[in-house]
PDB file of N, CA and C in Angstrom:
ATOM      1  N   MET U   1      56.286  58.567 -65.144  1.00 58.00           N
ATOM      2  CA  MET U   1      57.499  58.809 -64.400  1.00 58.00           C
ATOM      3  C   MET U   1      57.293  58.301 -62.970  1.00 58.00           C
ATOM      4  N   SER U   2      58.282  57.620 -62.466  1.00 60.00           N
ATOM      5  CA  SER U   2      58.218  57.141 -61.083  1.00 60.00           C
ATOM      6  C   SER U   2      58.440  58.305 -60.129  1.00 60.00           C
ATOM      7  N   ARG U   3      57.905  58.141 -58.951  1.00 69.00           N
ATOM      8  CA  ARG U   3      58.103  59.143 -57.911  1.00 69.00           C
ATOM      9  C   ARG U   3      58.550  58.427 -56.657  1.00 69.00           C
ATOM     10  N   PHE U   4      59.666  58.876 -56.117  1.00 70.00           N
ATOM     11  CA  PHE U   4      60.191  58.354 -54.873  1.00 70.00           C
ATOM     12  C   PHE U   4      60.305  59.506 -53.900  1.00 70.00           C
ATOM     13  N   TYR U   5      59.861  59.294 -52.682  1.00 75.00           N
ATOM     14  CA  TYR U   5      59.968  60.357 -51.696  1.00 75.00           C
ATOM     15  C   TYR U   5      61.441  60.524 -51.362  1.00 75.00           C
ATOM     16  N   PRO U   6      62.009  61.709 -51.585  1.00 75.00           N
ATOM     17  CA  PRO U   6      63.450  61.892 -51.381  1.00 75.00           C
ATOM     18  C   PRO U   6      63.842  61.852 -49.905  1.00 75.00           C
ATOM     19  N   LYS U   7      65.046  61.347 -49.674  1.00 75.00           N
ATOM     20  CA  LYS U   7      65.570  61.293 -48.316  1.00 75.00           C
ATOM     21  C   LYS U   7      66.071  62.673 -47.905  1.00 75.00           C
ATOM     22  N   LYS U   8      66.298  62.825 -46.625  1.00 80.00           N
ATOM     23  CA  LYS U   8      66.800  64.088 -46.086  1.00 80.00           C
ATOM     24  C   LYS U   8      68.214  64.346 -46.621  1.00 80.00           C
ATOM     25  N   GLY U   9      68.482  65.581 -46.994  1.00 76.00           N
ATOM     26  CA  GLY U   9      69.818  65.965 -47.442  1.00 76.00           C
ATOM     27  C   GLY U   9      70.058  65.791 -48.929  1.00 76.00           C
ATOM     28  N   ILE U  10      69.052  65.474 -49.694  1.00 76.00           N
ATOM     29  CA  ILE U  10      69.208  65.298 -51.137  1.00 76.00           C
ATOM     30  C   ILE U  10      69.337  66.671 -51.797  1.00 76.00           C
ATOM     31  N   THR U  11      70.247  66.780 -52.758  1.00 74.00           N
ATOM     32  CA  THR U  11      70.393  68.028 -53.508  1.00 74.00           C
ATOM     33  C   THR U  11      70.273  67.733 -54.997  1.00 74.00           C
ATOM     34  N   LEU U  12      70.067  68.778 -55.763  1.00 72.00           N
ATOM     35  CA  LEU U  12      69.958  68.629 -57.216  1.00 72.00           C
ATOM     36  C   LEU U  12      71.310  68.344 -57.855  1.00 72.00           C
ATOM     37  N   ARG U  13      72.400  68.668 -57.167  1.00 72.00           N
ATOM     38  CA  ARG U  13      73.720  68.502 -57.762  1.00 72.00           C
ATOM     39  C   ARG U  13      74.273  67.086 -57.631  1.00 72.00           C
ATOM     40  N   GLN U  14      73.590  66.226 -56.892  1.00 66.00           N
ATOM     41  CA  GLN U  14      74.091  64.867 -56.759  1.00 66.00           C
ATOM     42  C   GLN U  14      73.978  64.117 -58.075  1.00 66.00           C
ATOM     43  N   LYS U  15      74.795  63.077 -58.194  1.00 70.00           N
ATOM     44  CA  LYS U  15      74.758  62.279 -59.420  1.00 70.00           C
ATOM     45  C   LYS U  15      73.407  61.593 -59.517  1.00 70.00           C
ATOM     46  N   GLY U  16      72.850  61.663 -60.690  1.00 73.00           N
ATOM     47  CA  GLY U  16      71.543  61.041 -60.907  1.00 73.00           C
ATOM     48  C   GLY U  16      71.063  61.320 -62.312  1.00 73.00           C
ATOM     49  N   SER U  17      70.019  60.656 -62.684  1.00 79.00           N
ATOM     50  CA  SER U  17      69.497  60.817 -64.031  1.00 79.00           C
ATOM     51  C   SER U  17      68.763  62.152 -64.170  1.00 79.00           C
ATOM     52  N   ALA U  18      68.485  62.511 -65.395  1.00 82.00           N
ATOM     53  CA  ALA U  18      67.733  63.743 -65.664  1.00 82.00           C
ATOM     54  C   ALA U  18      66.312  63.607 -65.103  1.00 82.00           C
ATOM     55  N   ALA U  19      65.759  62.397 -65.151  1.00 80.00           N
ATOM     56  CA  ALA U  19      64.413  62.182 -64.621  1.00 80.00           C
ATOM     57  C   ALA U  19      64.387  62.424 -63.111  1.00 80.00           C
ATOM     58  N   TRP U  20      65.450  62.015 -62.416  1.00 79.00           N
ATOM     59  CA  TRP U  20      65.532  62.222 -60.962  1.00 79.00           C
ATOM     60  C   TRP U  20      65.568  63.711 -60.646  1.00 79.00           C
ATOM     61  N   ARG U  21      66.389  64.459 -61.395  1.00 82.00           N
ATOM     62  CA  ARG U  21      66.476  65.905 -61.164  1.00 82.00           C
ATOM     63  C   ARG U  21      65.138  66.585 -61.473  1.00 82.00           C
ATOM     64  N   LYS U  22      64.463  66.151 -62.555  1.00 85.00           N
ATOM     65  CA  LYS U  22      63.158  66.727 -62.905  1.00 85.00           C
ATOM     66  C   LYS U  22      62.139  66.448 -61.805  1.00 85.00           C
ATOM     67  N   MET U  23      62.173  65.237 -61.246  1.00 83.00           N
ATOM     68  CA  MET U  23      61.252  64.892 -60.168  1.00 83.00           C
ATOM     69  C   MET U  23      61.477  65.813 -58.967  1.00 83.00           C
ATOM     70  N   LEU U  24      62.737  66.055 -58.618  1.00 84.00           N
ATOM     71  CA  LEU U  24      63.039  66.949 -57.494  1.00 84.00           C
ATOM     72  C   LEU U  24      62.628  68.385 -57.792  1.00 84.00           C
ATOM     73  N   GLN U  25      62.847  68.835 -59.023  1.00 86.00           N
ATOM     74  CA  GLN U  25      62.439  70.187 -59.393  1.00 86.00           C
ATOM     75  C   GLN U  25      60.920  70.338 -59.329  1.00 86.00           C
ATOM     76  N   ASP U  26      60.184  69.304 -59.743  1.00 87.00           N
ATOM     77  CA  ASP U  26      58.717  69.342 -59.641  1.00 87.00           C
ATOM     78  C   ASP U  26      58.282  69.421 -58.180  1.00 87.00           C
ATOM     79  N   LEU U  27      58.969  68.695 -57.316  1.00 86.00           N
ATOM     80  CA  LEU U  27      58.665  68.731 -55.880  1.00 86.00           C
ATOM     81  C   LEU U  27      58.892  70.132 -55.316  1.00 86.00           C
ATOM     82  N   ILE U  28      59.963  70.761 -55.712  1.00 86.00           N
ATOM     83  CA  ILE U  28      60.278  72.111 -55.224  1.00 86.00           C
ATOM     84  C   ILE U  28      59.273  73.125 -55.769  1.00 86.00           C
ATOM     85  N   ALA U  29      58.897  72.989 -57.042  1.00 91.00           N
ATOM     86  CA  ALA U  29      58.012  73.955 -57.687  1.00 91.00           C
ATOM     87  C   ALA U  29      56.596  73.921 -57.099  1.00 91.00           C
ATOM     88  N   ASP U  30      56.038  72.725 -56.900  1.00 91.00           N
ATOM     89  CA  ASP U  30      54.663  72.613 -56.402  1.00 91.00           C
ATOM     90  C   ASP U  30      54.549  71.373 -55.509  1.00 91.00           C
ATOM     91  N   PRO U  31      54.933  71.499 -54.225  1.00 89.00           N
ATOM     92  CA  PRO U  31      54.939  70.331 -53.342  1.00 89.00           C
ATOM     93  C   PRO U  31      53.567  69.684 -53.167  1.00 89.00           C
ATOM     94  N   GLN U  32      52.497  70.479 -53.126  1.00 93.00           N
ATOM     95  CA  GLN U  32      51.164  69.920 -52.913  1.00 93.00           C
ATOM     96  C   GLN U  32      50.748  69.010 -54.067  1.00 93.00           C
ATOM     97  N   LYS U  33      50.931  69.482 -55.299  1.00 91.00           N
ATOM     98  CA  LYS U  33      50.587  68.676 -56.473  1.00 91.00           C
ATOM     99  C   LYS U  33      51.468  67.438 -56.543  1.00 91.00           C
ATOM    100  N   TRP U  34      52.753  67.591 -56.228  1.00 89.00           N
ATOM    101  CA  TRP U  34      53.678  66.468 -56.268  1.00 89.00           C
ATOM    102  C   TRP U  34      53.249  65.395 -55.268  1.00 89.00           C
ATOM    103  N   LEU U  35      52.876  65.806 -54.056  1.00 90.00           N
ATOM    104  CA  LEU U  35      52.450  64.846 -53.044  1.00 90.00           C
ATOM    105  C   LEU U  35      51.133  64.160 -53.436  1.00 90.00           C
ATOM    106  N   GLU U  36      50.218  64.886 -54.070  1.00 91.00           N
ATOM    107  CA  GLU U  36      48.978  64.266 -54.548  1.00 91.00           C
ATOM    108  C   GLU U  36      49.292  63.168 -55.562  1.00 91.00           C
ATOM    109  N   ASP U  37      50.163  63.484 -56.532  1.00 88.00           N
ATOM    110  CA  ASP U  37      50.561  62.485 -57.530  1.00 88.00           C
ATOM    111  C   ASP U  37      51.270  61.308 -56.875  1.00 88.00           C
ATOM    112  N   TYR U  38      52.133  61.604 -55.918  1.00 87.00           N
ATOM    113  CA  TYR U  38      52.884  60.559 -55.221  1.00 87.00           C
ATOM    114  C   TYR U  38      51.934  59.592 -54.518  1.00 87.00           C
ATOM    115  N   HIS U  39      50.940  60.121 -53.812  1.00 88.00           N
ATOM    116  CA  HIS U  39      50.020  59.268 -53.072  1.00 88.00           C
ATOM    117  C   HIS U  39      49.075  58.498 -54.002  1.00 88.00           C
ATOM    118  N   LYS U  40      48.667  59.116 -55.113  1.00 89.00           N
ATOM    119  CA  LYS U  40      47.839  58.396 -56.090  1.00 89.00           C
ATOM    120  C   LYS U  40      48.600  57.185 -56.621  1.00 89.00           C
ATOM    121  N   ARG U  41      49.846  57.410 -57.020  1.00 87.00           N
ATOM    122  CA  ARG U  41      50.658  56.316 -57.553  1.00 87.00           C
ATOM    123  C   ARG U  41      50.918  55.258 -56.487  1.00 87.00           C
ATOM    124  N   SER U  42      51.142  55.692 -55.266  1.00 87.00           N
ATOM    125  CA  SER U  42      51.383  54.757 -54.174  1.00 87.00           C
ATOM    126  C   SER U  42      50.161  53.872 -53.944  1.00 87.00           C
ATOM    127  N   ASN U  43      48.972  54.458 -53.965  1.00 84.00           N
ATOM    128  CA  ASN U  43      47.737  53.685 -53.788  1.00 84.00           C
ATOM    129  C   ASN U  43      47.532  52.694 -54.927  1.00 84.00           C
ATOM    130  N   VAL U  44      47.800  53.121 -56.142  1.00 85.00           N
ATOM    131  CA  VAL U  44      47.641  52.232 -57.293  1.00 85.00           C
ATOM    132  C   VAL U  44      48.617  51.066 -57.194  1.00 85.00           C
ATOM    133  N   LYS U  45      49.866  51.354 -56.848  1.00 88.00           N
ATOM    134  CA  LYS U  45      50.864  50.285 -56.726  1.00 88.00           C
ATOM    135  C   LYS U  45      50.492  49.325 -55.601  1.00 88.00           C
ATOM    136  N   GLY U  46      49.947  49.851 -54.515  1.00 86.00           N
ATOM    137  CA  GLY U  46      49.533  48.996 -53.411  1.00 86.00           C
ATOM    138  C   GLY U  46      48.399  48.067 -53.808  1.00 86.00           C
ATOM    139  N   CYS U  47      47.414  48.597 -54.544  1.00 82.00           N
ATOM    140  CA  CYS U  47      46.297  47.761 -55.018  1.00 82.00           C
ATOM    141  C   CYS U  47      46.790  46.712 -56.004  1.00 82.00           C
ATOM    142  N   PHE U  48      47.657  47.103 -56.911  1.00 85.00           N
ATOM    143  CA  PHE U  48      48.178  46.152 -57.885  1.00 85.00           C
ATOM    144  C   PHE U  48      48.967  45.047 -57.190  1.00 85.00           C
ATOM    145  N   SER U  49      49.762  45.432 -56.190  1.00 89.00           N
ATOM    146  CA  SER U  49      50.531  44.449 -55.434  1.00 89.00           C
ATOM    147  C   SER U  49      49.609  43.460 -54.720  1.00 89.00           C
ATOM    148  N   THR U  50      48.520  43.959 -54.146  1.00 86.00           N
ATOM    149  CA  THR U  50      47.550  43.096 -53.470  1.00 86.00           C
ATOM    150  C   THR U  50      46.901  42.147 -54.460  1.00 86.00           C
ATOM    151  N   LEU U  51      46.530  42.657 -55.636  1.00 85.00           N
ATOM    152  CA  LEU U  51      45.942  41.792 -56.663  1.00 85.00           C
ATOM    153  C   LEU U  51      46.908  40.689 -57.078  1.00 85.00           C
ATOM    154  N   LYS U  52      48.171  41.041 -57.266  1.00 88.00           N
ATOM    155  CA  LYS U  52      49.174  40.051 -57.666  1.00 88.00           C
ATOM    156  C   LYS U  52      49.404  39.022 -56.562  1.00 88.00           C
ATOM    157  N   ARG U  53      49.394  39.464 -55.320  1.00 90.00           N
ATOM    158  CA  ARG U  53      49.614  38.543 -54.199  1.00 90.00           C
ATOM    159  C   ARG U  53      48.418  37.604 -54.027  1.00 90.00           C
ATOM    160  N   ASP U  54      47.197  38.127 -54.149  1.00 88.00           N
ATOM    161  CA  ASP U  54      45.993  37.307 -53.991  1.00 88.00           C
ATOM    162  C   ASP U  54      45.747  36.387 -55.183  1.00 88.00           C
ATOM    163  N   ASN U  55      46.238  36.771 -56.351  1.00 87.00           N
ATOM    164  CA  ASN U  55      46.021  35.991 -57.578  1.00 87.00           C
ATOM    165  C   ASN U  55      47.353  35.761 -58.293  1.00 87.00           C
ATOM    166  N   PRO U  56      48.196  34.878 -57.748  1.00 86.00           N
ATOM    167  CA  PRO U  56      49.515  34.700 -58.363  1.00 86.00           C
ATOM    168  C   PRO U  56      49.464  34.000 -59.726  1.00 86.00           C
ATOM    169  N   LEU U  57      48.389  33.265 -59.996  1.00 88.00           N
ATOM    170  CA  LEU U  57      48.274  32.571 -61.273  1.00 88.00           C
ATOM    171  C   LEU U  57      47.735  33.514 -62.345  1.00 88.00           C
ATOM    172  N   PRO U  58      48.157  33.302 -63.591  1.00 88.00           N
ATOM    173  CA  PRO U  58      47.610  34.143 -64.669  1.00 88.00           C
ATOM    174  C   PRO U  58      46.125  33.845 -64.886  1.00 88.00           C
ATOM    175  N   LEU U  59      45.486  34.702 -65.654  1.00 87.00           N
ATOM    176  CA  LEU U  59      44.078  34.481 -65.969  1.00 87.00           C
ATOM    177  C   LEU U  59      43.917  33.126 -66.654  1.00 87.00           C
ATOM    178  N   ARG U  60      42.873  32.396 -66.274  1.00 88.00           N
ATOM    179  CA  ARG U  60      42.684  31.036 -66.774  1.00 88.00           C
ATOM    180  C   ARG U  60      41.911  30.977 -68.085  1.00 88.00           C
ATOM    181  N   LYS U  61      41.077  31.940 -68.327  1.00 86.00           N
ATOM    182  CA  LYS U  61      40.190  31.901 -69.492  1.00 86.00           C
ATOM    183  C   LYS U  61      40.973  32.136 -70.779  1.00 86.00           C
ATOM    184  N   GLN U  62      40.500  31.534 -71.871  1.00 88.00           N
ATOM    185  CA  GLN U  62      41.187  31.640 -73.159  1.00 88.00           C
ATOM    186  C   GLN U  62      40.600  32.738 -74.049  1.00 88.00           C
ATOM    187  N   LEU U  63      39.286  32.881 -74.041  1.00 92.00           N
ATOM    188  CA  LEU U  63      38.642  33.884 -74.887  1.00 92.00           C
ATOM    189  C   LEU U  63      38.809  35.274 -74.285  1.00 92.00           C
ATOM    190  N   ASP U  64      39.032  36.266 -75.139  1.00 92.00           N
ATOM    191  CA  ASP U  64      39.277  37.635 -74.674  1.00 92.00           C
ATOM    192  C   ASP U  64      38.156  38.159 -73.793  1.00 92.00           C
ATOM    193  N   GLU U  65      36.904  37.903 -74.205  1.00 93.00           N
ATOM    194  CA  GLU U  65      35.760  38.393 -73.431  1.00 93.00           C
ATOM    195  C   GLU U  65      35.745  37.777 -72.028  1.00 93.00           C
ATOM    196  N   ARG U  66      36.055  36.506 -71.945  1.00 93.00           N
ATOM    197  CA  ARG U  66      36.073  35.832 -70.642  1.00 93.00           C
ATOM    198  C   ARG U  66      37.271  36.262 -69.800  1.00 93.00           C
ATOM    199  N   LYS U  67      38.394  36.572 -70.451  1.00 92.00           N
ATOM    200  CA  LYS U  67      39.557  37.095 -69.712  1.00 92.00           C
ATOM    201  C   LYS U  67      39.213  38.426 -69.060  1.00 92.00           C
ATOM    202  N   LYS U  68      38.536  39.286 -69.815  1.00 93.00           N
ATOM    203  CA  LYS U  68      38.126  40.576 -69.272  1.00 93.00           C
ATOM    204  C   LYS U  68      37.181  40.382 -68.092  1.00 93.00           C
ATOM    205  N   GLN U  69      36.260  39.421 -68.241  1.00 94.00           N
ATOM    206  CA  GLN U  69      35.299  39.155 -67.176  1.00 94.00           C
ATOM    207  C   GLN U  69      36.013  38.622 -65.929  1.00 94.00           C
ATOM    208  N   GLU U  70      36.993  37.737 -66.117  1.00 92.00           N
ATOM    209  CA  GLU U  70      37.727  37.203 -64.969  1.00 92.00           C
ATOM    210  C   GLU U  70      38.541  38.297 -64.274  1.00 92.00           C
ATOM    211  N   ALA U  71      39.187  39.165 -65.053  1.00 91.00           N
ATOM    212  CA  ALA U  71      39.960  40.265 -64.467  1.00 91.00           C
ATOM    213  C   ALA U  71      39.041  41.206 -63.689  1.00 91.00           C
ATOM    214  N   PHE U  72      37.879  41.509 -64.251  1.00 94.00           N
ATOM    215  CA  PHE U  72      36.916  42.372 -63.581  1.00 94.00           C
ATOM    216  C   PHE U  72      36.439  41.726 -62.274  1.00 94.00           C
ATOM    217  N   THR U  73      36.197  40.427 -62.314  1.00 94.00           N
ATOM    218  CA  THR U  73      35.746  39.707 -61.123  1.00 94.00           C
ATOM    219  C   THR U  73      36.810  39.744 -60.036  1.00 94.00           C
ATOM    220  N   ARG U  74      38.061  39.586 -60.411  1.00 92.00           N
ATOM    221  CA  ARG U  74      39.156  39.660 -59.430  1.00 92.00           C
ATOM    222  C   ARG U  74      39.204  41.033 -58.773  1.00 92.00           C
ATOM    223  N   ALA U  75      39.055  42.091 -59.580  1.00 90.00           N
ATOM    224  CA  ALA U  75      39.077  43.452 -59.031  1.00 90.00           C
ATOM    225  C   ALA U  75      37.879  43.684 -58.107  1.00 90.00           C
ATOM    226  N   CYS U  76      36.707  43.187 -58.507  1.00 94.00           N
ATOM    227  CA  CYS U  76      35.521  43.322 -57.643  1.00 94.00           C
ATOM    228  C   CYS U  76      35.722  42.577 -56.331  1.00 94.00           C
ATOM    229  N   ASN U  77      36.316  41.395 -56.402  1.00 92.00           N
ATOM    230  CA  ASN U  77      36.588  40.611 -55.205  1.00 92.00           C
ATOM    231  C   ASN U  77      37.501  41.393 -54.249  1.00 92.00           C
ATOM    232  N   LEU U  78      38.537  42.025 -54.795  1.00 89.00           N
ATOM    233  CA  LEU U  78      39.440  42.835 -53.965  1.00 89.00           C
ATOM    234  C   LEU U  78      38.675  43.987 -53.318  1.00 89.00           C
ATOM    235  N   ASN U  79      37.816  44.662 -54.094  1.00 90.00           N
ATOM    236  CA  ASN U  79      37.052  45.786 -53.551  1.00 90.00           C
ATOM    237  C   ASN U  79      36.114  45.341 -52.438  1.00 90.00           C
ATOM    238  N   ILE U  80      35.482  44.185 -52.607  1.00 94.00           N
ATOM    239  CA  ILE U  80      34.584  43.674 -51.568  1.00 94.00           C
ATOM    240  C   ILE U  80      35.371  43.354 -50.298  1.00 94.00           C
ATOM    241  N   LYS U  81      36.549  42.756 -50.456  1.00 91.00           N
ATOM    242  CA  LYS U  81      37.399  42.462 -49.285  1.00 91.00           C
ATOM    243  C   LYS U  81      37.766  43.752 -48.556  1.00 91.00           C
ATOM    244  N   ARG U  82      38.124  44.778 -49.314  1.00 88.00           N
ATOM    245  CA  ARG U  82      38.511  46.051 -48.696  1.00 88.00           C
ATOM    246  C   ARG U  82      37.324  46.704 -47.987  1.00 88.00           C
ATOM    247  N   LEU U  83      36.137  46.643 -48.604  1.00 92.00           N
ATOM    248  CA  LEU U  83      34.944  47.207 -47.970  1.00 92.00           C
ATOM    249  C   LEU U  83      34.599  46.467 -46.680  1.00 92.00           C
ATOM    250  N   CYS U  84      34.721  45.150 -46.699  1.00 93.00           N
ATOM    251  CA  CYS U  84      34.451  44.363 -45.487  1.00 93.00           C
ATOM    252  C   CYS U  84      35.427  44.743 -44.384  1.00 93.00           C
ATOM    253  N   TYR U  85      36.690  44.937 -44.757  1.00 90.00           N
ATOM    254  CA  TYR U  85      37.696  45.318 -43.762  1.00 90.00           C
ATOM    255  C   TYR U  85      37.402  46.711 -43.206  1.00 90.00           C
ATOM    256  N   LEU U  86      37.015  47.656 -44.067  1.00 89.00           N
ATOM    257  CA  LEU U  86      36.671  48.999 -43.596  1.00 89.00           C
ATOM    258  C   LEU U  86      35.452  48.963 -42.684  1.00 89.00           C
ATOM    259  N   ASN U  87      34.471  48.143 -43.032  1.00 91.00           N
ATOM    260  CA  ASN U  87      33.290  47.988 -42.191  1.00 91.00           C
ATOM    261  C   ASN U  87      33.684  47.411 -40.833  1.00 91.00           C
ATOM    262  N   TYR U  88      34.571  46.423 -40.839  1.00 90.00           N
ATOM    263  CA  TYR U  88      35.072  45.824 -39.607  1.00 90.00           C
ATOM    264  C   TYR U  88      35.760  46.878 -38.733  1.00 90.00           C
ATOM    265  N   LEU U  89      36.623  47.701 -39.359  1.00 87.00           N
ATOM    266  CA  LEU U  89      37.315  48.753 -38.603  1.00 87.00           C
ATOM    267  C   LEU U  89      36.331  49.771 -38.044  1.00 87.00           C
ATOM    268  N   GLU U  90      35.324  50.115 -38.837  1.00 87.00           N
ATOM    269  CA  GLU U  90      34.318  51.079 -38.385  1.00 87.00           C
ATOM    270  C   GLU U  90      33.561  50.534 -37.182  1.00 87.00           C
ATOM    271  N   ASN U  91      33.229  49.246 -37.221  1.00 86.00           N
ATOM    272  CA  ASN U  91      32.536  48.626 -36.089  1.00 86.00           C
ATOM    273  C   ASN U  91      33.415  48.597 -34.849  1.00 86.00           C
ATOM    274  N   ILE U  92      34.695  48.359 -35.019  1.00 82.00           N
ATOM    275  CA  ILE U  92      35.620  48.380 -33.877  1.00 82.00           C
ATOM    276  C   ILE U  92      35.661  49.774 -33.278  1.00 82.00           C
ATOM    277  N   ASN U  93      35.766  50.787 -34.120  1.00 79.00           N
ATOM    278  CA  ASN U  93      35.815  52.172 -33.628  1.00 79.00           C
ATOM    279  C   ASN U  93      34.522  52.551 -32.928  1.00 79.00           C
ATOM    280  N   ALA U  94      33.383  52.088 -33.477  1.00 77.00           N
ATOM    281  CA  ALA U  94      32.092  52.416 -32.862  1.00 77.00           C
ATOM    282  C   ALA U  94      31.990  51.759 -31.482  1.00 77.00           C
ATOM    283  N   ARG U  95      32.455  50.510 -31.360  1.00 74.00           N
ATOM    284  CA  ARG U  95      32.413  49.836 -30.073  1.00 74.00           C
ATOM    285  C   ARG U  95      33.328  50.510 -29.058  1.00 74.00           C
ATOM    286  N   GLU U  96      34.510  50.951 -29.499  1.00 72.00           N
ATOM    287  CA  GLU U  96      35.446  51.607 -28.584  1.00 72.00           C
ATOM    288  C   GLU U  96      34.881  52.920 -28.068  1.00 72.00           C
ATOM    289  N   SER U  97      34.229  53.695 -28.924  1.00 70.00           N
ATOM    290  CA  SER U  97      33.668  54.974 -28.487  1.00 70.00           C
ATOM    291  C   SER U  97      32.438  54.738 -27.613  1.00 70.00           C
ATOM    292  N   TRP U  98      31.716  53.644 -27.835  1.00 64.00           N
ATOM    293  CA  TRP U  98      30.540  53.331 -27.031  1.00 64.00           C
ATOM    294  C   TRP U  98      30.940  52.944 -25.612  1.00 64.00           C
ATOM    295  N   HIS U  99      32.091  52.272 -25.454  1.00 61.00           N
ATOM    296  CA  HIS U  99      32.537  51.821 -24.139  1.00 61.00           C
ATOM    297  C   HIS U  99      33.130  52.951 -23.303  1.00 61.00           C
ATOM    298  N   LYS U 100      33.504  54.034 -23.912  1.00 58.00           N
ATOM    299  CA  LYS U 100      34.141  55.130 -23.174  1.00 58.00           C
ATOM    300  C   LYS U 100      33.148  55.940 -22.396  1.00 58.00           C
TER     301      LYS U 100
END
């Protein structure tokens, strides 16, 4: 089920699908769990979007085993890029605190 953060002023009586009303009822019943699920899905969609943007072409390999290996390599490449960026940010923060 998709999760969209509701706008201000949304009510259960507005026109919408049963899934939309169920999503709002879940938010009302347990906001903490709903927000955890929302952020997990948001992170997954963000990673998938980055993978699609960085690799717009389909997998090149023909054999199933090699396709799996290429997909795994693409995911590892994304993780390495993210780790390098986090390391870069950490170094920037360390330098800023050192200069103060």
